[in-house]
Coordinates of C-alpha atoms and ligand atoms in Angstrom, one line a residue:
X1 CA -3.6 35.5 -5.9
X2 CA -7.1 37.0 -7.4
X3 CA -9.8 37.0 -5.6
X4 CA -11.5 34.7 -7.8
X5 CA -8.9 32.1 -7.3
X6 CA -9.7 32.5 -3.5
X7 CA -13.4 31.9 -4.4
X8 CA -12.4 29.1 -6.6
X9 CA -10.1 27.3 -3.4
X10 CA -13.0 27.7 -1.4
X11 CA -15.3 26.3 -3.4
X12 CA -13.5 23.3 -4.6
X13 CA -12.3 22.2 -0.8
X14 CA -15.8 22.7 0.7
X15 CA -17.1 20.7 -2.5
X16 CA -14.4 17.8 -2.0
X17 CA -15.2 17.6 1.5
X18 CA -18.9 17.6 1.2
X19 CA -18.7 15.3 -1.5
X20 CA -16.8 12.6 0.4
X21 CA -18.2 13.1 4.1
X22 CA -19.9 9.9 4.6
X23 CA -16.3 8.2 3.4
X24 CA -14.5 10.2 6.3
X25 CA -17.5 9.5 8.5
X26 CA -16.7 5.5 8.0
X27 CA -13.2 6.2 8.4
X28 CA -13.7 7.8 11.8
X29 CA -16.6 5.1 12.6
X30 CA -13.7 2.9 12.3
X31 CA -11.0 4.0 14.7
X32 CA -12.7 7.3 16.6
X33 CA -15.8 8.2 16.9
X34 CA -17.8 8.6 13.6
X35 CA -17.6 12.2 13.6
X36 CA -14.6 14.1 11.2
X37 CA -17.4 14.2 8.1
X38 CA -20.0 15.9 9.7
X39 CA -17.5 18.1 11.2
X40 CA -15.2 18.6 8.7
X41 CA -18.8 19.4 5.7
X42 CA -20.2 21.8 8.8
X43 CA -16.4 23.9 8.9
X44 CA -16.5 23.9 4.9
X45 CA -20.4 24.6 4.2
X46 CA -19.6 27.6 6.8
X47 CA -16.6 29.0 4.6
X48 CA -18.7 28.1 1.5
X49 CA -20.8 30.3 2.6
X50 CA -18.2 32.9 4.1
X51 CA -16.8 32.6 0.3
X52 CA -17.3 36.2 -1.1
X53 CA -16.4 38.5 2.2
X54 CA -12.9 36.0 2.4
X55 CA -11.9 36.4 -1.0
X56 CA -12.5 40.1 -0.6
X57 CA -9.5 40.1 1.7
X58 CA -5.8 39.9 0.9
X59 CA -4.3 36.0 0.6
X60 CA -2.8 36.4 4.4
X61 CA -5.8 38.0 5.9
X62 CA -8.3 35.4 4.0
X63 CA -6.5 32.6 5.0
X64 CA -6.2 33.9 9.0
X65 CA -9.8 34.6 8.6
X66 CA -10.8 31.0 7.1
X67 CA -8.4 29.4 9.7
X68 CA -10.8 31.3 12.6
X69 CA -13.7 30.0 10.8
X70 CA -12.8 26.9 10.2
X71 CA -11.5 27.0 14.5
X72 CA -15.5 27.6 15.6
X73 CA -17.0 25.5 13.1
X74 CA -15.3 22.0 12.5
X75 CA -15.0 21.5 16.3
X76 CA -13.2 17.8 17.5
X77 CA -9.7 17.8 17.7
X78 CA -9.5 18.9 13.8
X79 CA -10.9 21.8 13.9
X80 CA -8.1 23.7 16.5
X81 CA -5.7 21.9 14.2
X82 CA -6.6 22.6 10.3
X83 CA -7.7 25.8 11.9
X84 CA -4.0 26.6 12.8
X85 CA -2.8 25.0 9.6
X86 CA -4.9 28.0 7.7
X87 CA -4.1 30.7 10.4
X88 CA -0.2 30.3 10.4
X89 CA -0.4 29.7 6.6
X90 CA -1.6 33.2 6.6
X91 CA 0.6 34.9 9.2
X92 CA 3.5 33.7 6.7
X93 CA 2.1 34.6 3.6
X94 CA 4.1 37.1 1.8
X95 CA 2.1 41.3 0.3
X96 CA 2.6 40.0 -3.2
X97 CA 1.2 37.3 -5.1
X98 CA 3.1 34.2 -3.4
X99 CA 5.2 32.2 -5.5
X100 CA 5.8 28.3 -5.6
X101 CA 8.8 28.9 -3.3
X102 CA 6.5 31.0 -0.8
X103 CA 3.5 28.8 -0.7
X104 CA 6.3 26.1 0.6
X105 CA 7.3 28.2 2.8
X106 CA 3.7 29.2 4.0
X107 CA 2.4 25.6 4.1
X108 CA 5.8 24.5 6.3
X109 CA 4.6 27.2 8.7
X110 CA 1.3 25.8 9.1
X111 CA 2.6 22.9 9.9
X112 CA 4.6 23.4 12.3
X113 CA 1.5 24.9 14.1
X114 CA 0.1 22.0 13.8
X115 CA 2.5 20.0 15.2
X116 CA 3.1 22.5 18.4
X117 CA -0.6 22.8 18.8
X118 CA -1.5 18.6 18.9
X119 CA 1.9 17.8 19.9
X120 CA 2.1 15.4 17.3
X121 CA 4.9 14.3 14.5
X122 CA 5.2 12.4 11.7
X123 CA 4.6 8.8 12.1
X124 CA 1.5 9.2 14.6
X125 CA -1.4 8.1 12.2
X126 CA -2.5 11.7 11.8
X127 CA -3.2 14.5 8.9
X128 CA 0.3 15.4 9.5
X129 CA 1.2 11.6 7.8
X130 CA 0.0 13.6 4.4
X131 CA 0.8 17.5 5.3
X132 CA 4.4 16.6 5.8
X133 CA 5.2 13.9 2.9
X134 CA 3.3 17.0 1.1
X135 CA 5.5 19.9 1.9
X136 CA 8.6 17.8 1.7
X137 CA 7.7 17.2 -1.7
X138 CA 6.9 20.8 -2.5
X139 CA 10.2 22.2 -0.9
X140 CA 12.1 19.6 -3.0
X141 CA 10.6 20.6 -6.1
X142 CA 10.7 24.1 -5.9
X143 CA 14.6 23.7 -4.1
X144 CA 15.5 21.4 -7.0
X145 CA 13.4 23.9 -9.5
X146 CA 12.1 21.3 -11.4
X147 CA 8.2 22.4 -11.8
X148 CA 7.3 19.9 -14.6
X149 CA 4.9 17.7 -13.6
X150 CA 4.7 19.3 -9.9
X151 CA 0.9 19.1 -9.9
X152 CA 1.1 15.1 -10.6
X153 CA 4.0 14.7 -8.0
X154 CA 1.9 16.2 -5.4
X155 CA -1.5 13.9 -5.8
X156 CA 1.1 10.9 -6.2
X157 CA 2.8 12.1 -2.7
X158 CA -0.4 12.8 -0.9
X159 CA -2.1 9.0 -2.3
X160 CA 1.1 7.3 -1.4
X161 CA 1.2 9.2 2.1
X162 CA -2.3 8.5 3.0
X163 CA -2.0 5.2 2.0
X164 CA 1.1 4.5 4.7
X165 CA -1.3 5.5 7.6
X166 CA -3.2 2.4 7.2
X167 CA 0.1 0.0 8.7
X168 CA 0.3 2.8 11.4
X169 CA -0.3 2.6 15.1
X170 CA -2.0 5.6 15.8
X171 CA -0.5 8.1 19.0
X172 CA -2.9 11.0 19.3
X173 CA -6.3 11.7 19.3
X174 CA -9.2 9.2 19.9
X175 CA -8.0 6.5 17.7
X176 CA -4.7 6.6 19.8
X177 CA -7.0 5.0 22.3
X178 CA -7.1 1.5 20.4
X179 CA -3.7 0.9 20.4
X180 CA -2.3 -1.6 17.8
X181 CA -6.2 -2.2 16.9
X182 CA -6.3 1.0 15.1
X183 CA -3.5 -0.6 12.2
X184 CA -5.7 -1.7 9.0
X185 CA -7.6 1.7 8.7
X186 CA -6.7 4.8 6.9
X187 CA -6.7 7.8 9.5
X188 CA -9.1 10.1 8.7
X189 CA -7.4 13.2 9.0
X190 CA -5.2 12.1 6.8
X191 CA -7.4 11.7 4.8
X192 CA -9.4 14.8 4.5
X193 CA -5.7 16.5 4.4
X194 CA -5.5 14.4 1.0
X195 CA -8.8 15.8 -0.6
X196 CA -8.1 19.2 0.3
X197 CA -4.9 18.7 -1.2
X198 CA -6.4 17.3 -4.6
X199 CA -8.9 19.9 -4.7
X200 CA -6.2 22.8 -4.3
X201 CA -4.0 21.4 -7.1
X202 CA -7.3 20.7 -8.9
X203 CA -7.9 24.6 -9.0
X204 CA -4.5 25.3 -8.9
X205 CA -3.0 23.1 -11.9
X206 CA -6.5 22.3 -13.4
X207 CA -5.2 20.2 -16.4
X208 CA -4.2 17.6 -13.4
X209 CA -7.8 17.6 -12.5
X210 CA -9.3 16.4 -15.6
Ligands
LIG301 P1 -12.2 14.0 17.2 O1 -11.1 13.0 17.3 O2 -12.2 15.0 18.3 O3 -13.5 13.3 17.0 P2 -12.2 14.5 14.3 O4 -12.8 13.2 14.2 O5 -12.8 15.6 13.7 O6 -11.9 14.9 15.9 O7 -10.7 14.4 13.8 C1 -9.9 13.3 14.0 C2 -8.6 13.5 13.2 O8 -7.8 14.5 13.8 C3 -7.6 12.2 13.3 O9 -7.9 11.3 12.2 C4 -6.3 12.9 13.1 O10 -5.9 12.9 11.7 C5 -6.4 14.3 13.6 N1 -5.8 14.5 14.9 C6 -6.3 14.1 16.1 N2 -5.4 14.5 17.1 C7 -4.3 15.0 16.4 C8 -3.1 15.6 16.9 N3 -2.7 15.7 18.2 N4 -2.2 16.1 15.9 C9 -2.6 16.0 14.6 N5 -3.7 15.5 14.1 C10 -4.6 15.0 15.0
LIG302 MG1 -14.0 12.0 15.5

């Protein structure tokens, strides 16, 4: 991956998430405690501005380095957890240029961080309600080899995922604290796992972006 494709990640996923911080804000106003925007736009304003010394480095090593980044600055329970979705990403990212099949493989490590680190699983009203759904959809395609269309499938899986959280009773983190009165809301990490999805494939597959 060149480095400015790197730049071009970076840039689109801090834009994405500054661009729709107040709507996570209201989501989090809603069942936590009003603060995922601001913390996930200060994590991605602080890689934004990290951009040029991260793309410098090789994909593994950028993506470890974002994770860090992304560790200090986000803060909340998110931070730890998309922070560790980044860092084990890179610990599994292959010396040469990672194919479909390895960026599968690297995105079903980072999730399973993610699911050690906030002991959580699918089903618990969390970003892992779109990472999973996500990567299932990936390791399908890429199993079944049927790339036509892939960047399409994946915005339709991550909608449709982030859509189901809003029937689900949440079981970690703060909203997990309202019980059955945190049903009717979209969760917002699932929701900020959704843009940075979108904006990924958007620089990935561009013709999917316009
Ligand atoms: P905080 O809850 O500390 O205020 P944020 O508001 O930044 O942190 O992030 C809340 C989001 O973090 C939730 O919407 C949920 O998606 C995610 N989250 C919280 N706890 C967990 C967990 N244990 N595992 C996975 N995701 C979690
Ligand atoms: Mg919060």
């Amino acid at each position: 991956m060149s480095n400015t494709l790197v730049l071009r990640l970076i840039e689109g996923m801090a834009g994405t998430i500054e661009s729709h911080a107040d709507q996570l804000t209201r989501l989090d106003q809603a069942i936590g405690d009003g603060d995922h925007g601001i913390n996930m736009a200060r994590g991605f304003k602080e890689l934004a501005a990290q951009k040029a010394a991260i793309a410098a480095l090789p994909l593994g090593e950028a993506l470890k380095k974002a994770g860090m980044t992304l560790v200090m600055k986000v803060g909340g329970a998110s931070g730890p957890l998309y922070g560790t979705l980044f860092i084990d990403m890179g610990k599994a990212t292959p010396e040469a240029a990672p194919t479909l099949a390895d960026l599968s493989v690297m995105l079903d490590a980072g999730i399973r961080g993610v699911k050690a680190r906030g002991k959580a699983e699918v089903g618990m009203k969390t970003m892992l309600d779109v990472l999973c759904p996500v990567a299932d959809t990936l390791r399908s395609l890429v199993d079944q080899n049927e790339t036509d269309g892939l960047d399409e499938r994946i915005i339709a899986a991550a909608g449709h995922a982030l859509h189901r959280t809003t029937d689900m009773v949440a079981k970690r983190g703060r909203a997990s604290f309202l019980g059955e009165r945190s049903k009717g809301h979209l969760d917002p990490g699932a929701c900020s796992s959704a843009l940075l999805i979108g904006a990924v494939v958007g620089v990935l597959a561009p013709s999917s972006a316009r």
